[in-house]
Short mmCIF file of C-alpha atoms in Angstrom, two decimals:
data_model
loop_
_atom_site.label_atom_id
_atom_site.label_comp_id
_atom_site.label_asym_id
_atom_site.label_seq_id
_atom_site.Cartn_x
_atom_site.Cartn_y
_atom_site.Cartn_z
CA ARG A 118 16.80 15.83 8.58
CA SER A 119 16.80 12.25 9.48
CA ILE A 120 17.67 10.85 13.19
CA ASN A 121 19.44 8.19 13.53
CA TYR A 122 18.26 5.89 16.67
CA PRO A 123 20.30 3.71 18.68
CA VAL A 124 19.48 -0.13 17.77
CA ILE A 125 17.73 -1.51 20.52
CA SER A 126 16.22 -5.04 20.88
CA CYS A 127 13.75 -7.04 23.03
CA SER A 128 12.40 -9.99 23.05
CA PHE A 129 9.53 -11.90 23.78
CA ARG A 130 9.16 -15.96 24.13
CA PHE A 131 5.64 -17.51 23.33
CA LEU A 132 3.85 -21.13 23.51
CA LEU A 133 0.78 -21.02 21.64
CA SER A 134 -1.72 -23.11 20.72
CA SER A 135 -2.34 -23.42 16.57
CA PRO A 136 -5.35 -22.34 15.29
CA LYS A 137 -5.65 -26.49 14.20
CA GLU A 138 -5.29 -27.49 18.17
CA ILE A 139 -8.37 -25.07 19.45
CA SER A 140 -11.68 -24.14 18.00
CA LEU A 141 -12.83 -21.11 18.86
CA GLU A 142 -16.21 -21.64 18.04
CA LYS A 143 -16.34 -24.88 19.88
CA ASN A 144 -13.64 -24.46 22.63
CA LEU A 145 -13.02 -28.06 21.94
CA VAL A 146 -8.94 -29.68 22.09
CA THR A 147 -8.46 -31.82 19.23
CA ASN A 148 -5.40 -34.22 18.80
CA GLU A 149 -3.52 -32.29 16.50
CA PRO A 150 -0.05 -31.31 16.96
CA LYS A 151 0.99 -28.08 18.95
CA SER A 152 2.53 -25.17 17.46
CA PRO A 153 6.26 -24.69 17.97
CA GLN A 154 7.71 -21.93 20.44
CA VAL A 155 7.83 -18.63 18.45
CA MET A 156 9.80 -15.65 19.52
CA VAL A 157 8.76 -12.31 18.87
CA GLU A 158 11.45 -9.62 19.07
CA MET A 159 11.06 -5.87 18.86
CA LEU A 160 13.52 -4.05 16.89
CA ARG A 161 13.68 -0.08 17.98
CA GLY A 162 16.08 2.60 15.64
CA SER A 163 17.01 3.72 12.47
CA LEU A 164 16.61 2.12 8.80
CA GLU A 165 19.71 0.27 9.95
CA ILE A 166 16.97 -2.71 11.76
CA ILE A 167 15.88 -2.81 7.79
CA ASP A 168 19.82 -2.98 6.95
CA GLY A 169 20.06 -5.92 9.39
CA LEU A 170 16.40 -7.80 8.82
CA GLU A 171 15.94 -7.55 4.48
CA ASP A 172 17.28 -11.03 3.22
CA ASP A 173 15.11 -12.87 5.46
CA TRP A 174 11.91 -9.92 5.31
CA ARG A 175 12.17 -10.38 1.09
CA LYS A 176 12.39 -14.49 2.11
CA VAL A 177 9.22 -14.42 3.97
CA CYS A 178 7.62 -11.75 1.35
CA GLU A 179 8.13 -14.62 -1.50
CA GLU A 180 7.21 -17.11 0.61
CA GLY A 181 4.22 -16.21 1.46
CA PRO A 182 0.78 -13.90 0.37
CA ASN A 183 2.62 -10.42 0.84
CA ASP A 184 4.43 -10.75 -2.56
CA GLN A 185 4.39 -7.82 -3.46
CA PRO A 186 6.70 -4.89 -4.01
CA PHE A 187 4.43 -2.76 -1.15
CA HIS A 188 5.85 -5.22 1.39
CA ARG A 189 9.06 -5.53 0.80
CA PRO A 190 12.40 -3.90 2.63
CA GLU A 191 12.79 -1.17 0.05
CA TRP A 192 9.32 0.02 0.23
CA SER A 193 9.34 0.55 3.76
CA ARG A 194 13.27 1.98 4.02
CA ALA A 195 11.84 4.77 1.32
CA TYR A 196 9.05 5.50 3.10
CA MET A 197 11.16 6.00 6.69
CA ARG A 198 13.74 8.05 4.90
CA HIS A 199 11.32 10.17 2.68
CA PHE A 200 8.04 10.61 4.88
CA ALA A 201 9.08 9.54 8.57
CA ALA A 202 12.51 10.32 9.20
CA LYS A 203 12.40 11.84 12.26
CA CYS A 204 10.39 8.79 13.70
CA GLU A 205 12.03 5.99 15.81
CA MET A 206 11.38 2.50 13.94
CA VAL A 207 9.51 -0.07 15.42
CA VAL A 208 10.14 -3.42 14.24
CA PHE A 209 8.33 -6.82 15.70
CA THR A 210 9.42 -9.70 14.02
CA VAL A 211 8.09 -13.62 14.88
CA ARG A 212 11.04 -16.62 14.92
CA GLU A 213 10.58 -19.92 15.45
CA THR A 214 13.29 -21.45 17.90
CA GLY A 215 15.43 -22.45 14.97
CA GLY A 216 15.57 -19.16 13.58
CA ARG A 217 13.69 -19.08 10.99
CA LEU A 218 11.63 -15.72 10.29
CA ILE A 219 7.63 -16.61 10.15
CA ALA A 220 5.97 -12.85 10.57
CA LEU A 221 7.11 -9.15 10.76
CA LEU A 222 5.29 -5.73 11.52
CA PRO A 223 7.03 -2.77 10.53
CA LEU A 224 6.23 0.13 12.37
CA TYR A 225 7.14 3.69 12.95
CA ARG A 226 6.60 5.72 16.47
CA GLU A 227 5.18 9.55 16.45
CA LYS A 228 3.64 11.70 18.71
CA LYS A 229 -0.10 12.31 17.42
CA TRP A 230 -1.09 16.06 18.96
CA VAL A 231 -4.75 15.34 20.40
CA ILE A 232 -5.72 18.43 21.58
CA PRO A 233 -3.32 20.84 19.62
CA GLY A 234 -0.35 22.54 22.12
CA LEU A 235 -2.41 20.21 25.04
CA PHE A 236 -2.77 16.33 24.78
CA ALA A 237 -0.53 14.29 22.76
CA VAL A 238 -0.21 10.57 22.90
CA TRP A 239 2.71 8.03 21.15
CA LYS A 240 0.87 6.41 17.73
CA LEU A 241 2.03 3.24 16.36
CA ARG A 242 2.11 3.82 12.49
CA GLY A 243 2.25 1.01 9.71
CA THR A 244 5.01 2.47 6.77
CA SER A 245 2.43 2.76 4.15
CA MET A 246 1.22 6.26 2.51
CA VAL A 247 -1.95 7.83 3.18
CA ASP A 248 -2.66 7.78 -0.85
CA GLY A 249 -3.74 4.42 -0.89
CA TYR A 250 0.01 1.68 -1.27
CA PRO A 251 -1.43 -1.62 0.69
CA PHE A 252 0.28 -2.51 4.07
CA ASP A 253 -0.08 -5.91 5.91
CA LEU A 254 1.30 -7.83 8.40
CA ILE A 255 3.86 -10.06 6.42
CA VAL A 256 3.76 -14.00 6.98
CA ALA A 257 5.51 -16.81 5.73
CA SER A 258 2.31 -18.50 5.11
CA LYS A 259 -1.50 -17.99 5.92
CA GLU A 260 -1.49 -21.67 8.04
CA GLU A 261 1.58 -19.94 10.59
CA ALA A 262 -1.14 -16.62 10.20
CA GLU A 263 -3.43 -17.26 13.09
CA TYR A 264 -0.67 -17.85 15.74
CA ALA A 265 1.72 -15.47 14.15
CA ALA A 266 -0.92 -12.79 14.63
CA LYS A 267 -1.42 -13.69 18.45
CA ALA A 268 1.63 -13.50 19.42
CA LEU A 269 2.58 -10.03 17.86
CA TRP A 270 -0.14 -8.92 19.70
CA GLY A 271 0.71 -10.64 23.15
CA ALA A 272 4.54 -8.75 22.41
CA ILE A 273 2.54 -5.28 21.92
CA ASP A 274 0.57 -5.16 24.23
CA THR A 275 2.90 -5.39 26.85
CA PHE A 276 5.21 -2.56 24.55
CA PRO A 277 4.09 0.27 26.93
CA GLY A 278 5.41 2.93 24.08
CA TRP A 279 2.02 3.63 22.42
CA LYS A 280 -1.66 4.78 23.01
CA ILE A 281 -3.26 4.06 19.32
CA LEU A 282 -2.08 1.66 16.68
CA GLU A 283 -2.91 2.40 12.90
CA LEU A 284 -2.36 -0.15 10.55
CA PRO A 285 -2.96 1.68 6.68
CA ASN A 286 -4.70 0.19 3.74
CA VAL A 287 -4.88 -3.29 4.18
CA ALA A 288 -6.47 -5.12 1.45
CA GLU A 289 -9.37 -6.95 1.94
CA GLY A 290 -8.45 -10.58 3.68
CA GLY A 291 -4.94 -9.45 4.56
CA ALA A 292 -3.43 -11.12 7.64
CA ALA A 293 -3.70 -7.57 9.24
CA GLU A 294 -6.80 -8.27 10.13
CA ILE A 295 -6.20 -11.24 12.00
CA PHE A 296 -4.01 -9.11 13.92
CA THR A 297 -6.86 -6.88 14.51
CA GLN A 298 -9.16 -9.75 15.55
CA SER A 299 -6.35 -10.78 17.76
CA ALA A 300 -6.44 -7.26 19.19
CA ALA A 301 -10.55 -7.36 20.23
CA ARG A 302 -10.49 -10.45 21.40
CA ALA A 303 -7.74 -9.16 24.33
CA GLY A 304 -9.71 -6.94 24.73
CA ALA A 305 -8.58 -3.44 22.71
CA THR A 306 -11.38 -0.92 20.97
CA VAL A 307 -10.68 -2.14 17.07
CA PHE A 308 -12.17 0.84 15.07
CA PRO A 309 -12.49 -0.11 11.09
CA TRP A 310 -12.29 2.25 8.19
CA THR A 311 -12.54 1.98 5.00
CA TYR A 312 -10.59 4.57 2.98
CA MET A 313 -10.63 2.80 -0.45
CA ARG A 314 -12.09 0.73 -3.81
CA THR A 315 -8.76 -0.04 -5.65
CA PRO A 316 -10.13 -0.95 -9.25
CA HIS A 317 -8.74 -4.38 -10.05
CA ILE A 318 -8.58 -6.35 -13.63
CA SER A 319 -8.01 -9.71 -13.74
CA LEU A 320 -6.58 -10.60 -17.00
CA GLY A 321 -7.65 -14.67 -16.72
CA ASP A 322 -6.18 -16.36 -19.97
CA TRP A 323 -6.76 -13.70 -22.56
CA ASP A 324 -3.99 -13.15 -25.34
CA GLY A 325 -3.57 -9.99 -25.51
CA GLU A 326 -5.32 -9.31 -28.84
CA ASN A 327 -7.54 -6.32 -28.89
CA PRO A 328 -7.58 -5.00 -25.63
CA PHE A 329 -10.06 -2.32 -26.29
CA ARG A 330 -13.10 -4.81 -25.84
CA LEU A 331 -12.02 -5.19 -22.39
CA ALA A 332 -13.55 -1.53 -21.77
CA ARG A 333 -17.05 -2.33 -19.39
CA SER A 334 -18.52 1.31 -20.43
CA LYS A 335 -19.76 0.95 -24.05
CA ASN A 336 -19.67 4.61 -25.04
CA LEU A 337 -15.50 3.94 -24.05
CA ARG A 338 -15.40 1.24 -26.82
CA HIS A 339 -17.51 3.22 -29.58
CA THR A 340 -15.34 6.32 -28.97
CA LEU A 341 -11.53 4.19 -29.06
CA LYS A 342 -12.87 2.19 -31.78
CA ARG A 343 -13.64 5.51 -33.53
CA ILE A 344 -10.62 6.91 -32.23
CA LEU A 345 -8.69 4.62 -34.16
CA ASN A 346 -10.14 4.74 -37.17
CA THR A 347 -10.38 8.45 -37.52
CA LYS A 348 -7.29 9.77 -35.73
CA ALA A 349 -3.67 9.68 -36.63
CA THR A 350 -2.97 7.07 -34.73
CA ASN A 351 -1.06 4.36 -36.95
CA GLY A 352 2.07 5.31 -35.73
CA MET A 353 1.48 4.62 -32.27
CA VAL A 354 3.52 2.72 -30.38
CA LEU A 355 3.68 1.79 -26.31
CA ARG A 356 7.51 1.88 -24.84
CA ARG A 357 8.09 0.49 -21.51
CA VAL A 358 11.55 2.18 -20.03
CA LYS A 359 12.80 -0.57 -17.50
CA SER A 360 15.55 2.60 -16.12
CA ALA A 361 14.70 4.92 -13.54
CA THR A 362 16.83 8.24 -14.62
CA GLU A 363 15.57 7.87 -18.47
CA GLY A 364 12.32 7.13 -17.06
CA PHE A 365 11.79 10.10 -14.98
CA GLU A 366 13.63 12.28 -17.14
CA GLN A 367 10.56 11.32 -20.24
CA PHE A 368 7.82 11.18 -17.02
CA PHE A 369 8.90 14.80 -15.91
CA ALA A 370 8.90 16.35 -18.83
CA LEU A 371 5.07 15.00 -19.70
CA GLU A 372 4.14 15.97 -16.34
CA ASN A 373 4.69 19.83 -17.41
CA ARG A 374 2.58 19.32 -20.61
CA SER A 375 0.08 17.93 -18.28
CA TRP A 376 -3.52 19.40 -16.38
CA LYS A 377 -0.65 18.54 -13.28
CA GLY A 378 1.78 20.63 -14.23
CA LYS A 379 -1.23 23.34 -14.95
CA ALA A 380 -1.67 23.44 -11.37
CA LYS A 381 1.44 22.57 -9.62
CA ARG A 382 0.44 19.62 -8.75
CA THR A 383 3.43 17.83 -10.34
CA VAL A 384 5.76 14.42 -8.64
CA ALA A 385 8.85 16.18 -10.12
CA GLY A 386 7.34 19.53 -7.77
CA SER A 387 7.27 17.62 -4.48
CA GLU A 388 10.20 17.11 -3.12
CA LYS A 389 9.22 14.35 -0.88
CA ILE A 390 7.39 12.47 -3.66
CA ARG A 391 10.31 12.92 -5.89
CA LYS A 392 12.90 11.24 -3.76
CA PHE A 393 10.32 8.78 -2.31
CA TYR A 394 9.83 7.59 -6.14
CA LEU A 395 13.10 7.68 -7.13
CA GLU A 396 14.16 5.78 -4.29
CA ILE A 397 11.44 2.57 -5.15
CA ALA A 398 12.10 3.42 -8.95
CA GLU A 399 15.87 2.40 -8.28
CA ALA A 400 15.31 0.08 -6.10
CA ALA A 401 12.71 -1.67 -8.58
CA GLU A 402 15.56 -1.34 -11.28
CA ARG A 403 17.87 -3.55 -9.30
CA PHE A 404 15.59 -5.96 -9.05
CA GLY A 405 13.97 -6.48 -12.04
CA TYR A 406 10.41 -5.03 -11.52
CA LEU A 407 10.06 -1.00 -12.40
CA SER A 408 8.55 -0.80 -15.38
CA PHE A 409 7.73 3.30 -17.06
CA TYR A 410 5.31 2.82 -20.01
CA PHE A 411 4.96 5.79 -22.30
CA LEU A 412 2.98 5.47 -25.18
CA ASP A 413 4.08 7.85 -28.07
CA ILE A 414 2.02 8.90 -31.63
CA ASP A 415 3.73 9.65 -33.86
CA GLY A 416 6.81 10.05 -31.82
CA VAL A 417 5.51 12.03 -29.57
CA ALA A 418 4.89 10.58 -25.74
CA VAL A 419 1.86 11.55 -25.20
CA ALA A 420 0.94 9.37 -22.14
CA SER A 421 2.66 7.28 -19.75
CA ARG A 422 2.06 5.20 -16.38
CA LEU A 423 4.91 4.41 -13.53
CA ALA A 424 4.39 0.85 -12.44
CA LEU A 425 5.42 -1.81 -10.54
CA THR A 426 5.09 -5.25 -12.66
CA TYR A 427 6.18 -7.99 -10.23
CA ARG A 428 5.48 -12.12 -10.30
CA GLY A 429 2.46 -11.48 -12.86
CA HIS A 430 1.37 -8.84 -10.97
CA TYR A 431 0.72 -5.00 -12.50
CA GLY A 432 1.00 -2.13 -9.68
CA GLU A 433 0.51 1.38 -10.54
CA LEU A 434 2.10 4.07 -8.90
CA GLU A 435 1.33 7.22 -11.52
CA CYS A 436 -0.20 8.20 -14.43
CA VAL A 437 0.05 11.50 -16.52
CA HIS A 438 -1.23 12.38 -20.48
CA ASP A 439 -0.72 15.63 -22.76
CA GLU A 440 -3.94 17.53 -22.52
CA GLU A 441 -2.86 18.82 -25.95
CA TYR A 442 -4.17 15.22 -26.78
CA ASN A 443 -7.59 15.10 -25.22
CA ASP A 444 -8.78 14.41 -28.38
CA HIS A 445 -7.25 11.29 -28.64
CA ALA A 446 -7.78 9.97 -25.27
CA PRO A 447 -4.25 9.17 -24.52
CA GLY A 448 -5.56 8.03 -21.19
CA HIS A 449 -7.46 5.20 -21.97
CA LEU A 450 -5.47 4.40 -25.56
CA VAL A 451 -2.31 3.63 -22.89
CA ILE A 452 -4.14 1.62 -20.41
CA GLY A 453 -5.59 -1.01 -23.49
CA GLU A 454 -2.13 -1.16 -24.26
CA ILE A 455 -0.47 -2.13 -20.98
CA LEU A 456 -3.58 -4.64 -20.76
CA SER A 457 -2.12 -6.06 -23.91
CA ASP A 458 1.45 -5.74 -23.29
CA CYS A 459 0.94 -7.25 -19.60
CA ALA A 460 -1.38 -10.09 -21.02
CA LYS A 461 1.44 -11.66 -23.48
CA ARG A 462 3.81 -11.15 -20.54
CA GLY A 463 1.82 -13.48 -18.89
CA PHE A 464 0.48 -11.16 -16.45
CA LYS A 465 -2.89 -11.90 -14.65
CA GLU A 466 -3.79 -9.58 -12.13
CA ILE A 467 -3.95 -5.61 -12.81
CA ASP A 468 -4.08 -2.89 -10.02
CA LEU A 469 -4.97 0.15 -11.00
CA SER A 470 -3.53 1.56 -7.50
CA GLY A 471 -5.14 4.23 -5.40
CA HIS A 472 -8.64 5.65 -5.82
CA THR A 473 -10.92 4.58 -7.74
CA TYR A 474 -11.92 7.66 -10.18
CA GLU A 475 -14.73 7.44 -12.90
CA TYR A 476 -12.25 6.95 -16.11
CA LYS A 477 -11.05 3.65 -14.24
CA GLU A 478 -14.36 2.58 -13.92
CA LYS A 479 -14.85 2.52 -17.44
CA TRP A 480 -12.40 -0.65 -17.42
CA THR A 481 -13.49 -2.60 -14.33
CA THR A 482 -16.52 -3.01 -12.27
CA ASN A 483 -14.38 -5.34 -9.31
CA PHE A 484 -12.72 -3.15 -6.70
CA LYS A 485 -10.31 -4.70 -4.06
CA PRO A 486 -11.87 -2.58 0.12
CA HIS A 487 -8.73 -1.29 1.58
CA THR A 488 -9.21 -0.33 5.12
CA TYR A 489 -7.65 1.30 8.22
CA TRP A 490 -7.85 -0.57 11.24
CA TYR A 491 -7.12 1.75 14.79
CA ILE A 492 -6.77 -0.26 17.94
CA TYR A 493 -6.78 1.42 20.58
CA ARG A 494 -4.77 0.54 23.70
CA ARG A 495 -6.91 -0.82 26.77
CA GLY A 496 -7.73 1.73 29.22
CA ALA A 497 -9.48 5.18 29.82
CA ILE A 498 -7.17 6.88 27.84
CA GLY A 499 -7.73 4.61 25.22
CA TRP A 500 -11.67 4.78 25.24
CA LEU A 501 -11.31 8.26 25.93
CA LEU A 502 -9.25 8.35 22.06
CA TYR A 503 -12.06 6.00 20.52
CA LEU A 504 -14.83 8.32 21.20
CA MET A 505 -13.22 11.24 19.82
CA LYS A 506 -12.27 9.83 16.85
CA THR A 507 -15.68 8.01 16.34
CA ARG A 508 -18.16 10.45 17.84
CA VAL A 509 -16.56 14.23 19.06
CA LYS A 510 -14.37 14.65 15.38
CA PRO A 511 -17.43 13.45 13.02
CA LEU A 512 -19.86 15.63 15.26
CA PHE A 513 -17.27 18.47 14.88
CA ALA A 514 -17.24 17.99 10.94
CA LYS A 515 -21.78 17.97 10.82
CA THR A 516 -21.62 20.91 12.85
CA PHE A 517 -19.30 23.08 10.77
CA SER A 518 -20.57 21.96 7.78
CA MET A 519 -24.27 22.98 9.00
CA ILE A 520 -22.59 26.49 10.21
CA ARG A 521 -20.96 27.21 6.88
CA LYS A 522 -24.35 25.95 5.17
CA ALA A 523 -26.30 28.41 7.19
#
């Protein structure tokens, strides 16, 4: 059940030196022009915040380095609706004095029980799932990221309603890393935890022919060659469905024939995840970047991928295949066919989103590290929370593990 919070706006005005004006290493002032005065606004409330920002939000994404569906307003809206409906949303925006939006940081505020029933603190957290879809500080350009991050930290540091700030799944090189540096320079305690490595494939100028040669595993290449030569794969067809309703109907049917169906770990079986993906897929269909891929053999769907294909980038959300066709290696066949299709459509970047697994590592040796960044507020409580996260909790886990083995 969601809670509707009234929208509250609070503004902060900053006049900052641009990164070109002051050299942090040498502390020398140059003759570069000063950066413009910026206004940081904090918006607190419910999903109405996104409704009022979404046009400018999408424009910032399209202008800057965050031009992926995971950073667009429809992603944060779906996440908040289905995974943080009872929490207050808190969005910080940075605008030039003329009103142009140059950065925003979508967060929500939740109570974290440090000691259950005894000690709780307020935490600000980025609007991304635990399973590894990327999150970042959204900026209009890399050049503006430095002073936007500095202004944001100045505003967040003065907001009293938090003790921990958690930025989940920040890709290496993301603008949020600059934000954490600003926090560290201001005296906050910053703790990075590398959470996962996402397999990444760069297609370059490949024309899409003979996709299975891209597999990095020699054994896999030989296996796929044997399957294509000996199995009944003449009727193998890759379909791309761009309708959310039609795609999910077929995807859920295939899930029931997979190991996920037998283990009762399907998307369809989880109300929150099903509704989240449905909202994401409907938005992706509306904006033209939804791709349900299905691999058919003799008219039967044997494998599928739910993906977002946007501006030359393929980002995978879910995968499934029919266990009865395991001797055809349908999961690998569909990857090869998707790579070929993406190359022919002019795509350059493929992310097999989420954690790396053995089957993904047979296709690539390139990985994108993603890090959880924890920022603890200055003061005794922040330092105590940091120690509990980095010292006490690991010690308890190690001790418990030793007791179990004894």
